[in-house]
Amino acid sequence: VVAGGNGPQRQADGSVFLPKPAQRQIGVRTLVTEAGELPRTTALAGKVVMDPNAGGKVQAMVAGRLEAGPQGLPSVGQAVKKGVVLAYVSPSTDQIERSNQMAQLAELHAARALVEKRLARLKELADTVPRKEIEAAESELASLRARSKAIGGGLNARDVLTAPVSGVIASTNAVSGQVVDARELVFEIVDPKRLRVEALSYDPEIAADVASASLAVGDQRIPLTFIGAARSLREQALPLTFAAEGEALAFLAVGQPVEVFVQSRSTQQGVSVPAASVLKNSANQTIVWVKTAPERFESRTVTIAPLDGVNIAVTSGLEAGERVASRAATLINQIR
């Protein structure tokens, strides 16, 4: 902002003169602070994970070549229902093994033909032939048919990849004709309405004193429900699992990094201000801008602590009842 005679300018004492027209132009908003007991909060690094009951992985059981399902290969973001065939895997077999199976199948077909002819002759002589010989031939024919069907089915069988749950395709590595190994991940399905958040805590005492938790995405605060803590460390940290009500996490993606704010049952005296009000000055000190007159703003060096992501707790440097710039504070900070 260009400083002029009646324009915005930085005063000698460090305060900022900002006329009313300029305040309306850049959209300055202030709020009156209130002091009170605020929960002690810890900010934890976390990520979005799938609900194990509402998400699943589709893996190949055998090594083979991937083939499209009845409706083609699904794409990322496509909604699928439980039990729908997503793709097929044609097993890859050794040529010698396959030749042996085909030779065995040919022998079974020949033996079945002979038994069928013998059974037909025995039935024609049913009056003179013992019943047990006819029953033995029928049993032998049934056995040969079952063995032929089993070997023939094994030669032409395909591993069917079906959706384990209803949801949305989160990731896919499938391409028609692709050769996959056994246990290779082909599709990943999640239910966007039932996602969870996992945070890592390096202090085990945090898990024993969780009063509430929240997640901040932009200016939106999402309350979280604490599900529980793991009983084994991961990367020297204790995983904590949280869930949200309804579809609050539906716009997030699995694996997306987030910051979780865990409020404990203990409290501290402080003033709650919007996160957008807290800035850094040229000396890298944490400050807020306080409106001391209709066209005058002063910077206050403050000490802060995390609160809920959208708001920050100011523990010192700010008194209750003062008007803090909550919007366009960054523009005020740039005035020279």
Tab-separated table of C-alpha atoms in Angstrom:
chain	number	residue	atom	x	y	z
A	1	VAL	CA	0.000	0.000	0.000
A	2	VAL	CA	1.419	3.376	-1.001
A	3	ALA	CA	1.739	5.768	1.872
A	4	GLY	CA	0.376	9.243	1.422
A	5	GLY	CA	-0.630	12.272	3.459
A	6	ASN	CA	-3.969	10.791	4.449
A	7	GLY	CA	-3.186	7.245	3.310
A	8	PRO	CA	-2.178	4.178	5.300
A	9	GLN	CA	1.262	4.530	6.805
A	10	ARG	CA	3.489	3.189	9.558
A	11	GLN	CA	4.040	5.677	12.393
A	12	ALA	CA	7.336	6.337	14.126
A	13	ASP	CA	6.277	4.340	17.191
A	14	GLY	CA	5.516	1.271	15.048
A	15	SER	CA	1.751	1.690	15.005
A	16	VAL	CA	-0.221	1.858	11.757
A	17	PHE	CA	-2.474	4.710	10.670
A	18	LEU	CA	-5.288	3.213	8.571
A	19	PRO	CA	-8.118	5.532	7.437
A	20	LYS	CA	-11.668	4.237	7.431
A	21	PRO	CA	-11.952	4.149	3.599
A	22	ALA	CA	-8.819	1.994	3.444
A	23	GLN	CA	-10.167	-0.293	6.171
A	24	ARG	CA	-13.344	-0.861	4.168
A	25	GLN	CA	-11.352	-1.381	0.966
A	26	ILE	CA	-9.133	-4.150	2.322
A	27	GLY	CA	-11.936	-5.651	4.449
A	28	VAL	CA	-10.605	-5.162	7.966
A	29	ARG	CA	-12.629	-6.897	10.665
A	30	THR	CA	-12.022	-6.880	14.406
A	31	LEU	CA	-13.414	-8.717	17.386
A	32	VAL	CA	-13.476	-8.031	21.096
A	33	THR	CA	-11.392	-10.551	23.016
A	34	GLU	CA	-12.630	-12.455	26.044
A	35	ALA	CA	-10.439	-14.080	28.655
A	36	GLY	CA	-11.276	-17.425	30.155
A	37	GLU	CA	-10.188	-20.937	30.979
A	38	LEU	CA	-8.986	-22.631	27.799
A	39	PRO	CA	-8.094	-26.323	27.494
A	40	ARG	CA	-4.441	-27.239	27.191
A	41	THR	CA	-4.006	-28.481	23.642
A	42	THR	CA	-1.385	-30.536	21.856
A	43	ALA	CA	-1.002	-30.446	18.080
A	44	LEU	CA	-0.247	-33.867	16.588
A	45	ALA	CA	0.724	-34.811	13.051
A	46	GLY	CA	-1.732	-37.258	11.542
A	47	LYS	CA	-3.141	-38.645	8.338
A	48	VAL	CA	-6.463	-39.811	6.967
A	49	VAL	CA	-6.961	-43.593	6.973
A	50	MET	CA	-9.779	-45.882	5.913
A	51	ASP	CA	-12.255	-47.482	8.288
A	52	PRO	CA	-11.382	-51.205	8.261
A	53	ASN	CA	-15.108	-52.012	8.265
A	54	ALA	CA	-15.908	-49.683	5.354
A	55	GLY	CA	-12.861	-50.081	3.141
A	56	GLY	CA	-10.932	-52.869	1.569
A	57	LYS	CA	-8.131	-53.966	-0.701
A	58	VAL	CA	-8.557	-56.184	-3.740
A	59	GLN	CA	-5.523	-58.409	-4.285
A	60	ALA	CA	-4.784	-61.178	-6.761
A	61	MET	CA	-4.799	-64.655	-5.236
A	62	VAL	CA	-2.677	-66.149	-8.020
A	63	ALA	CA	-0.133	-64.849	-10.490
A	64	GLY	CA	-1.530	-64.309	-13.959
A	65	ARG	CA	-2.767	-61.926	-16.614
A	66	LEU	CA	-5.373	-59.302	-15.767
A	67	GLU	CA	-8.614	-59.212	-17.761
A	68	ALA	CA	-11.455	-56.699	-17.662
A	69	GLY	CA	-14.670	-57.573	-15.835
A	70	PRO	CA	-18.185	-57.564	-17.346
A	71	GLN	CA	-18.370	-53.761	-17.072
A	72	GLY	CA	-14.717	-53.079	-17.895
A	73	LEU	CA	-11.968	-52.068	-15.517
A	74	PRO	CA	-13.177	-49.489	-12.966
A	75	SER	CA	-11.471	-46.106	-12.825
A	76	VAL	CA	-10.444	-43.987	-9.865
A	77	GLY	CA	-13.424	-42.280	-8.228
A	78	GLN	CA	-15.969	-44.734	-9.619
A	79	ALA	CA	-18.611	-45.962	-7.173
A	80	VAL	CA	-18.905	-49.743	-6.839
A	81	LYS	CA	-21.164	-52.041	-4.851
A	82	LYS	CA	-20.179	-55.011	-2.726
A	83	GLY	CA	-19.836	-58.217	-4.723
A	84	VAL	CA	-19.469	-56.555	-8.130
A	85	VAL	CA	-16.894	-58.253	-10.393
A	86	LEU	CA	-14.088	-55.773	-11.020
A	87	ALA	CA	-11.665	-57.920	-13.053
A	88	TYR	CA	-10.424	-61.435	-13.719
A	89	VAL	CA	-6.963	-62.953	-13.368
A	90	SER	CA	-6.130	-65.766	-15.766
A	91	PRO	CA	-3.592	-67.949	-13.926
A	92	SER	CA	-0.175	-68.348	-15.493
A	93	THR	CA	0.871	-72.023	-15.517
A	94	ASP	CA	4.062	-73.722	-16.607
A	95	GLN	CA	3.862	-75.094	-20.146
A	96	ILE	CA	5.012	-78.588	-19.088
A	97	GLU	CA	2.481	-78.656	-16.240
A	98	ARG	CA	-0.277	-77.530	-18.572
A	99	SER	CA	0.673	-80.209	-21.123
A	100	ASN	CA	0.552	-82.891	-18.418
A	101	GLN	CA	-2.906	-81.725	-17.349
A	102	MET	CA	-4.166	-81.797	-20.928
A	103	ALA	CA	-2.744	-85.322	-21.431
A	104	GLN	CA	-4.391	-86.492	-18.214
A	105	LEU	CA	-7.669	-84.948	-19.329
A	106	ALA	CA	-7.453	-86.782	-22.677
A	107	GLU	CA	-6.898	-90.097	-20.868
A	108	LEU	CA	-9.914	-89.469	-18.655
A	109	HIS	CA	-12.096	-88.682	-21.684
A	110	ALA	CA	-11.023	-91.957	-23.349
A	111	ALA	CA	-11.634	-93.974	-20.194
A	112	ARG	CA	-15.041	-92.341	-19.733
A	113	ALA	CA	-16.029	-93.264	-23.306
A	114	LEU	CA	-15.117	-96.911	-22.682
A	115	VAL	CA	-17.047	-97.014	-19.404
A	116	GLU	CA	-20.092	-95.439	-21.053
A	117	LYS	CA	-20.087	-98.162	-23.745
A	118	ARG	CA	-19.637	-100.927	-21.146
A	119	LEU	CA	-22.443	-99.516	-19.037
A	120	ALA	CA	-24.733	-99.426	-22.061
A	121	ARG	CA	-24.042	-103.118	-22.794
A	122	LEU	CA	-24.623	-104.086	-19.181
A	123	LYS	CA	-27.977	-102.325	-19.143
A	124	GLU	CA	-29.007	-104.255	-22.263
A	125	LEU	CA	-28.185	-107.479	-20.398
A	126	ALA	CA	-29.742	-106.328	-17.145
A	127	ASP	CA	-31.758	-109.545	-16.808
A	128	THR	CA	-28.664	-111.785	-16.872
A	129	VAL	CA	-26.002	-109.482	-15.382
A	130	PRO	CA	-25.747	-108.995	-11.588
A	131	ARG	CA	-26.978	-105.623	-10.386
A	132	LYS	CA	-23.724	-104.935	-8.585
A	133	GLU	CA	-21.773	-104.843	-11.888
A	134	ILE	CA	-24.119	-102.202	-13.287
A	135	GLU	CA	-23.816	-100.123	-10.095
A	136	ALA	CA	-20.020	-100.436	-10.183
A	137	ALA	CA	-19.935	-99.209	-13.792
A	138	GLU	CA	-22.225	-96.275	-12.945
A	139	SER	CA	-20.031	-95.325	-9.998
A	140	GLU	CA	-16.878	-95.537	-12.113
A	141	LEU	CA	-18.489	-93.342	-14.811
A	142	ALA	CA	-19.509	-90.726	-12.216
A	143	SER	CA	-15.966	-90.675	-10.839
A	144	LEU	CA	-14.439	-90.185	-14.299
A	145	ARG	CA	-16.859	-87.364	-15.079
A	146	ALA	CA	-16.041	-85.570	-11.799
A	147	ARG	CA	-12.293	-85.918	-12.372
A	148	SER	CA	-12.599	-84.619	-15.946
A	149	LYS	CA	-14.647	-81.657	-14.755
A	150	ALA	CA	-12.143	-80.818	-12.007
A	151	ILE	CA	-9.116	-80.908	-14.316
A	152	GLY	CA	-10.952	-79.078	-17.112
A	153	GLY	CA	-12.103	-76.409	-14.675
A	154	GLY	CA	-8.565	-75.971	-13.405
A	155	LEU	CA	-7.266	-75.384	-16.926
A	156	ASN	CA	-9.862	-72.696	-17.712
A	157	ALA	CA	-10.483	-71.253	-14.228
A	158	ARG	CA	-9.996	-67.535	-13.602
A	159	ASP	CA	-9.497	-65.754	-10.295
A	160	VAL	CA	-12.484	-63.445	-9.879
A	161	LEU	CA	-11.696	-60.075	-8.250
A	162	THR	CA	-14.832	-58.739	-6.560
A	163	ALA	CA	-15.465	-55.641	-4.468
A	164	PRO	CA	-15.320	-56.593	-0.739
A	165	VAL	CA	-17.332	-53.514	0.302
A	166	SER	CA	-19.450	-50.801	-1.254
A	167	GLY	CA	-17.602	-47.542	-1.804
A	168	VAL	CA	-15.417	-45.626	-4.220
A	169	ILE	CA	-12.283	-46.779	-6.044
A	170	ALA	CA	-9.518	-44.901	-4.210
A	171	SER	CA	-6.604	-46.261	-6.219
A	172	THR	CA	-6.101	-48.693	-9.047
A	173	ASN	CA	-3.080	-50.304	-10.670
A	174	ALA	CA	-5.088	-52.256	-13.222
A	175	VAL	CA	-4.413	-52.212	-16.963
A	176	SER	CA	-5.939	-54.720	-19.347
A	177	GLY	CA	-3.408	-57.448	-20.144
A	178	GLN	CA	-1.178	-56.579	-17.192
A	179	VAL	CA	0.695	-59.446	-15.546
A	180	VAL	CA	0.251	-59.429	-11.766
A	181	ASP	CA	1.833	-61.467	-8.994
A	182	ALA	CA	0.018	-63.236	-6.190
A	183	ARG	CA	-0.997	-60.885	-3.337
A	184	GLU	CA	-0.376	-57.850	-5.539
A	185	LEU	CA	-2.692	-54.897	-4.772
A	186	VAL	CA	-4.949	-54.221	-7.758
A	187	PHE	CA	-7.745	-52.013	-6.356
A	188	GLU	CA	-8.318	-50.091	-3.148
A	189	ILE	CA	-11.890	-49.235	-2.136
A	190	VAL	CA	-12.953	-46.750	0.540
A	191	ASP	CA	-16.229	-45.338	1.796
A	192	PRO	CA	-15.754	-41.524	1.869
A	193	LYS	CA	-18.501	-41.230	4.479
A	194	ARG	CA	-16.611	-43.395	6.982
A	195	LEU	CA	-13.005	-42.227	7.048
A	196	ARG	CA	-10.841	-42.011	10.151
A	197	VAL	CA	-7.856	-39.970	11.291
A	198	GLU	CA	-4.725	-41.467	12.811
A	199	ALA	CA	-2.328	-39.236	14.771
A	200	LEU	CA	1.074	-40.074	16.253
A	201	SER	CA	1.796	-39.045	19.833
A	202	TYR	CA	5.318	-39.154	21.251
A	203	ASP	CA	3.931	-38.601	24.770
A	204	PRO	CA	1.922	-41.608	26.017
A	205	GLU	CA	0.274	-39.433	28.673
A	206	ILE	CA	-1.715	-37.591	25.990
A	207	ALA	CA	-3.742	-40.729	25.235
A	208	ALA	CA	-4.762	-41.001	28.897
A	209	ASP	CA	-6.046	-37.412	29.093
A	210	VAL	CA	-8.095	-36.789	25.932
A	211	ALA	CA	-11.115	-34.586	26.618
A	212	SER	CA	-11.875	-33.659	22.995
A	213	ALA	CA	-10.165	-33.351	19.643
A	214	SER	CA	-10.634	-31.428	16.433
A	215	LEU	CA	-9.278	-31.095	12.946
A	216	ALA	CA	-8.865	-27.805	11.079
A	217	VAL	CA	-9.243	-27.608	7.300
A	218	GLY	CA	-8.963	-23.972	6.241
A	219	ASP	CA	-11.447	-21.993	8.335
A	220	GLN	CA	-13.510	-25.075	9.097
A	221	ARG	CA	-13.228	-26.908	12.403
A	222	ILE	CA	-14.193	-30.585	12.413
A	223	PRO	CA	-14.861	-32.158	15.840
A	224	LEU	CA	-13.346	-35.612	16.271
A	225	THR	CA	-14.263	-38.513	18.537
A	226	PHE	CA	-11.417	-40.360	20.220
A	227	ILE	CA	-11.683	-44.099	19.474
A	228	GLY	CA	-8.597	-45.356	21.246
A	229	ALA	CA	-4.833	-45.679	21.355
A	230	ALA	CA	-2.682	-48.522	20.143
A	231	ARG	CA	-0.709	-50.695	22.546
A	232	SER	CA	2.399	-50.859	20.373
A	233	LEU	CA	4.676	-48.099	19.170
A	234	ARG	CA	5.128	-47.139	15.553
A	235	GLU	CA	8.202	-45.084	14.675
A	236	GLN	CA	8.702	-44.564	18.437
A	237	ALA	CA	5.243	-42.953	18.653
A	238	LEU	CA	1.856	-44.117	19.884
A	239	PRO	CA	-0.892	-44.121	17.193
A	240	LEU	CA	-4.198	-42.528	18.242
A	241	THR	CA	-7.355	-43.128	16.211
A	242	PHE	CA	-10.166	-40.599	15.792
A	243	ALA	CA	-13.482	-40.596	13.947
A	244	ALA	CA	-15.833	-37.831	12.849
A	245	GLU	CA	-19.615	-37.767	12.802
A	246	GLY	CA	-21.539	-37.938	9.544
A	247	GLU	CA	-19.726	-37.033	6.337
A	248	ALA	CA	-17.376	-34.462	7.872
A	249	LEU	CA	-14.278	-36.140	6.401
A	250	ALA	CA	-15.803	-37.027	3.016
A	251	PHE	CA	-13.823	-34.339	1.162
A	252	LEU	CA	-10.464	-35.654	2.416
A	253	ALA	CA	-8.368	-38.355	0.736
A	254	VAL	CA	-6.840	-41.463	2.274
A	255	GLY	CA	-3.231	-40.743	3.209
A	256	GLN	CA	-3.729	-36.955	3.273
A	257	PRO	CA	-1.602	-35.369	6.037
A	258	VAL	CA	-3.565	-33.395	8.618
A	259	GLU	CA	-2.947	-31.757	11.977
A	260	VAL	CA	-4.989	-33.009	14.918
A	261	PHE	CA	-5.548	-30.812	17.973
A	262	VAL	CA	-6.087	-32.839	21.147
A	263	GLN	CA	-7.586	-30.959	24.104
A	264	SER	CA	-6.842	-32.295	27.573
A	265	ARG	CA	-8.968	-32.008	30.711
A	266	SER	CA	-6.578	-29.475	32.275
A	267	THR	CA	-7.045	-25.781	31.481
A	268	GLN	CA	-5.008	-22.596	31.279
A	269	GLN	CA	-5.872	-18.911	31.467
A	270	GLY	CA	-5.806	-17.203	28.086
A	271	VAL	CA	-7.566	-15.338	25.293
A	272	SER	CA	-8.891	-17.087	22.205
A	273	VAL	CA	-8.199	-15.321	18.876
A	274	PRO	CA	-8.583	-16.509	15.250
A	275	ALA	CA	-5.531	-18.151	13.748
A	276	ALA	CA	-5.503	-15.494	11.003
A	277	SER	CA	-4.868	-12.810	13.644
A	278	VAL	CA	-1.484	-14.217	14.699
A	279	LEU	CA	1.438	-13.012	12.557
A	280	LYS	CA	5.203	-12.525	12.602
A	281	ASN	CA	6.932	-9.142	12.595
A	282	SER	CA	10.288	-8.247	11.053
A	283	ALA	CA	12.063	-9.491	14.197
A	284	ASN	CA	10.285	-12.867	13.847
A	285	GLN	CA	8.245	-12.202	16.968
A	286	THR	CA	4.671	-13.446	17.270
A	287	ILE	CA	2.285	-10.487	17.213
A	288	VAL	CA	-1.363	-9.510	16.868
A	289	TRP	CA	-2.726	-6.164	15.721
A	290	VAL	CA	-4.945	-4.349	18.231
A	291	LYS	CA	-7.251	-1.502	17.248
A	292	THR	CA	-6.618	1.253	19.799
A	293	ALA	CA	-8.422	4.055	17.949
A	294	PRO	CA	-10.868	4.235	15.001
A	295	GLU	CA	-7.950	4.613	12.554
A	296	ARG	CA	-5.009	3.357	14.579
A	297	PHE	CA	-3.628	-0.198	15.035
A	298	GLU	CA	-0.831	-1.248	17.359
A	299	SER	CA	1.119	-4.506	17.316
A	300	ARG	CA	1.341	-6.561	20.488
A	301	THR	CA	3.977	-9.203	21.083
A	302	VAL	CA	2.183	-12.251	22.447
A	303	THR	CA	2.812	-15.779	23.640
A	304	ILE	CA	0.582	-18.370	22.033
A	305	ALA	CA	-0.431	-21.998	22.422
A	306	PRO	CA	-2.447	-24.273	20.101
A	307	LEU	CA	-6.193	-24.467	20.700
A	308	ASP	CA	-8.281	-26.052	17.920
A	309	GLY	CA	-6.642	-25.106	14.627
A	310	VAL	CA	-9.148	-22.394	13.764
A	311	ASN	CA	-8.430	-20.432	16.944
A	312	ILE	CA	-5.214	-19.914	18.906
A	313	ALA	CA	-4.836	-19.353	22.651
A	314	VAL	CA	-2.931	-16.207	23.591
A	315	THR	CA	-1.492	-16.825	27.049
A	316	SER	CA	0.250	-13.479	27.557
A	317	GLY	CA	0.555	-10.054	25.929
A	318	LEU	CA	-3.147	-9.471	25.326
A	319	GLU	CA	-5.874	-8.312	27.679
A	320	ALA	CA	-9.565	-9.096	27.593
A	321	GLY	CA	-11.785	-6.461	25.965
A	322	GLU	CA	-9.252	-5.348	23.353
A	323	ARG	CA	-10.209	-5.278	19.664
A	324	VAL	CA	-8.007	-7.627	17.646
A	325	ALA	CA	-7.849	-7.563	13.856
A	326	SER	CA	-9.331	-10.894	12.756
A	327	ARG	CA	-9.437	-10.273	9.015
A	328	ALA	CA	-6.923	-8.566	6.689
A	329	ALA	CA	-4.352	-8.609	9.496
A	330	THR	CA	-1.666	-9.669	6.998
A	331	LEU	CA	-2.370	-6.536	4.933
A	332	ILE	CA	-2.051	-4.347	8.019
A	333	ASN	CA	1.263	-6.019	8.770
A	334	GLN	CA	2.591	-5.083	5.293
A	335	ILE	CA	1.990	-1.343	5.627
A	336	ARG	CA	5.265	0.583	5.776
